[in-house]
């Protein structure tokens, strides 16, 4: 009986030591992983692989939680080694190999300062800020309240502008996202009413003037039912700049 008791004590001690060692080893792995966690200078990526696996961790050893298709946009939060931590439009969060993701919005292009009466404003590029100010000048001149930037609509407007450049088209209907209303819905943006203006031009002032000289575009700009907007301006090899302004009323 005495021998059995000693073995039980040894077994308990061994189990305790094993758990302790496992705890410290696992803890050291987490600490090591955090050392490789780094910030990125962009927040949106374009998938370049035909089908890209989104895994639960930064390695092919982790299981696949979902997939994303080529030319889909994803939110990119950070990097871990050769992997990006991302979120899909279906709200899945995971890791993808960075070699299959193209950076879309470098932070150096998003240095516009917020000015005027635009509350709830995200960071705008200098081009986007100028267009925003020109649009609100037209509204206030016509007795309307200034539009405010909606962060999510701003993101979608940029994606739509880049989509037109990347896929070489000029239309309200995207071959990937469909109509502006389909696109807003796919990005889970709720609204009571919505509209979109698009333009290709080398000058911000000329683009807004062209809109104001078009009855349909002017009607969107001076629509009192709209109170939020998002403006995307990206470089275009064909036009100089591609412009997308999305309007919503809440």
XYZ file of C-alpha atoms in Angstrom:
250
model
C 0.000 0.000 0.000
C 2.886 2.334 0.786
C 4.389 1.843 -2.656
C 1.067 2.705 -4.353
C 0.761 5.957 -2.396
C 4.244 7.031 -3.449
C 3.395 6.399 -7.105
C 0.252 8.442 -6.841
C 2.206 11.349 -5.404
C 4.746 11.052 -8.165
C 2.020 10.950 -10.771
C 0.382 14.057 -9.336
C 3.713 15.861 -9.222
C 4.482 14.840 -12.802
C 1.071 15.995 -13.968
C 1.551 19.350 -12.219
C 4.992 19.842 -13.757
C 3.708 18.871 -17.211
C 0.858 21.374 -17.020
C 3.238 24.078 -15.755
C 5.760 23.431 -18.526
C 2.988 23.367 -21.129
C 1.624 26.644 -19.782
C 4.975 28.412 -19.963
C 5.781 26.963 -23.359
C 2.439 28.035 -24.765
C 2.833 31.421 -23.152
C 6.257 31.859 -24.743
C 4.784 31.044 -28.130
C 2.171 33.772 -27.733
C 4.840 36.256 -26.683
C 6.988 35.322 -29.676
C 4.029 35.726 -32.046
C 3.288 39.184 -30.694
C 6.863 40.224 -31.519
C 6.150 39.545 -35.195
C 2.887 41.491 -35.152
C 3.422 44.668 -37.182
C 1.344 47.591 -38.404
C 0.711 48.225 -42.098
C 0.491 51.411 -44.139
C -2.749 50.388 -45.848
C -6.121 49.092 -44.687
C -7.718 47.666 -47.830
C -6.408 44.870 -50.003
C -7.389 43.333 -53.330
C -7.286 39.541 -53.635
C -5.128 38.441 -56.578
C -5.461 34.634 -56.282
C -8.378 32.903 -58.011
C -9.446 31.521 -54.622
C -7.704 32.545 -51.411
C -8.024 30.532 -48.207
C -8.725 32.476 -45.025
C -7.283 30.514 -42.119
C -7.805 30.740 -38.369
C -4.098 31.503 -37.855
C -0.975 32.655 -39.738
C 0.087 29.279 -41.150
C -1.144 26.577 -43.491
C -1.341 24.363 -40.397
C -4.448 26.274 -39.281
C -7.870 25.262 -40.640
C -9.626 27.208 -43.389
C -12.547 29.287 -42.066
C -13.694 30.692 -45.414
C -12.431 31.677 -48.863
C -12.364 34.877 -50.880
C -12.292 35.200 -54.656
C -10.081 37.123 -57.034
C -10.754 40.880 -57.206
C -12.613 40.867 -53.884
C -11.657 43.571 -51.409
C -10.751 42.755 -47.832
C -9.948 44.793 -44.747
C -6.362 44.348 -43.644
C -5.595 45.006 -39.977
C -1.972 43.915 -39.437
C 0.823 41.607 -40.521
C 2.268 38.545 -38.829
C 5.327 37.282 -40.674
C 4.247 36.478 -44.229
C 0.544 36.681 -43.339
C -2.071 39.406 -43.023
C -4.821 39.517 -40.420
C -7.957 40.378 -42.388
C -11.742 40.675 -42.313
C -13.966 39.655 -45.210
C -17.201 41.287 -46.273
C -18.998 38.307 -44.749
C -17.489 39.306 -41.365
C -15.060 36.382 -41.199
C -11.782 37.292 -39.478
C -8.644 35.273 -40.164
C -5.230 35.201 -41.792
C -4.242 35.071 -45.469
C -0.918 34.770 -47.247
C 0.234 38.289 -48.080
C 1.642 37.272 -51.465
C -1.938 37.057 -52.781
C -3.076 40.481 -51.534
C -2.452 43.759 -53.343
C -2.301 46.885 -51.171
C -4.843 49.446 -52.356
C -4.768 52.444 -50.057
C -1.339 53.476 -48.765
C -1.630 55.702 -45.715
C 0.496 58.328 -47.477
C -2.494 58.970 -49.721
C -4.850 59.399 -46.784
C -3.405 62.461 -45.118
C -6.178 64.946 -45.734
C -7.227 67.023 -42.740
C -10.816 67.422 -41.631
C -12.097 70.967 -42.012
C -15.384 72.814 -42.039
C -18.666 71.501 -40.631
C -18.125 67.872 -41.598
C -18.545 65.966 -38.331
C -17.951 62.216 -38.081
C -15.365 62.599 -40.843
C -12.757 60.005 -41.641
C -9.352 60.917 -43.003
C -9.610 62.139 -46.601
C -6.953 62.548 -49.234
C -6.271 66.115 -50.371
C -8.229 65.444 -53.600
C -11.177 63.964 -51.716
C -11.135 66.863 -49.244
C -11.217 69.432 -52.050
C -14.108 67.699 -53.818
C -15.950 67.421 -50.508
C -15.531 71.145 -49.848
C -16.595 72.064 -53.387
C -19.727 69.924 -53.115
C -20.723 71.432 -49.767
C -20.090 74.929 -51.109
C -22.669 74.206 -53.818
C -25.136 72.912 -51.255
C -24.795 75.805 -48.812
C -25.008 78.288 -51.690
C -28.377 76.745 -52.528
C -29.656 76.859 -48.954
C -28.992 73.195 -48.113
C -27.190 71.717 -45.129
C -23.669 70.469 -45.680
C -23.142 66.755 -46.154
C -21.224 64.723 -43.576
C -18.751 61.965 -44.302
C -19.945 58.475 -43.441
C -16.891 56.308 -42.815
C -18.301 53.165 -44.428
C -19.717 54.997 -47.447
C -16.314 56.675 -47.822
C -14.668 53.259 -47.905
C -17.115 51.942 -50.506
C -16.689 55.018 -52.731
C -12.925 54.468 -52.784
C -13.354 50.809 -53.571
C -15.735 51.632 -56.437
C -13.306 54.210 -57.882
C -10.432 51.729 -57.717
C -12.676 49.020 -59.165
C -13.342 51.142 -62.262
C -9.617 51.742 -62.746
C -8.576 48.133 -62.138
C -11.277 46.653 -64.365
C -11.139 49.379 -67.043
C -14.781 50.436 -67.129
C -16.771 53.615 -66.555
C -20.273 52.856 -65.390
C -22.556 52.954 -62.374
C -22.813 49.176 -62.689
C -19.731 47.297 -61.546
C -18.979 43.895 -63.100
C -18.079 42.739 -59.583
C -20.462 44.608 -57.267
C -23.432 45.422 -59.498
C -25.339 48.694 -59.054
C -24.424 51.284 -56.396
C -27.413 50.064 -54.392
C -26.258 46.449 -54.639
C -22.798 47.517 -53.561
C -24.028 49.459 -50.522
C -26.147 46.479 -49.557
C -23.252 44.033 -49.939
C -21.188 46.217 -47.587
C -24.096 46.197 -45.119
C -24.773 49.929 -45.276
C -28.344 50.845 -44.393
C -30.029 53.896 -45.897
C -33.409 55.373 -46.758
C -32.311 56.818 -50.092
C -29.080 56.687 -52.074
C -27.371 57.921 -55.228
C -24.024 58.017 -57.001
C -22.041 60.416 -59.186
C -19.008 59.281 -61.169
C -16.506 61.222 -63.274
C -13.185 60.900 -65.038
C -11.146 64.098 -65.054
C -7.709 65.521 -64.343
C -9.018 68.376 -62.196
C -11.113 68.313 -59.024
C -12.768 71.621 -59.858
C -13.504 70.540 -63.424
C -15.055 67.287 -62.194
C -17.429 69.102 -59.817
C -18.245 71.711 -62.482
C -19.096 68.921 -64.919
C -21.443 67.419 -62.354
C -23.109 70.774 -61.739
C -23.612 71.215 -65.499
C -25.392 67.861 -65.734
C -28.988 67.827 -64.537
C -28.868 64.321 -63.108
C -25.586 64.789 -61.257
C -26.618 68.227 -60.034
C -29.847 66.767 -58.685
C -27.844 64.340 -56.553
C -25.589 67.082 -55.203
C -28.535 69.319 -54.314
C -30.836 66.584 -53.036
C -32.085 67.612 -49.592
C -32.845 63.981 -48.729
C -29.136 63.167 -48.638
C -27.203 63.974 -45.469
C -24.153 61.686 -45.711
C -21.616 61.027 -48.433
C -18.407 59.247 -49.317
C -15.941 60.448 -51.961
C -13.326 58.304 -53.657
C -10.633 59.817 -55.860
C -7.932 57.543 -57.278
C -5.342 57.890 -60.026
C -6.476 56.799 -63.483
C -4.153 56.210 -66.455
C -7.037 57.002 -68.794
C -8.596 60.108 -67.202
C -5.981 61.368 -64.777
C -8.293 60.771 -61.820
C -11.364 58.643 -61.264
C -14.109 60.142 -59.091
C -16.931 58.433 -57.236
C -19.289 60.234 -54.888
C -21.901 58.162 -53.101
C -24.815 59.800 -51.308
C -27.131 58.348 -48.697
C -29.998 59.632 -46.620
C -30.522 58.190 -43.166
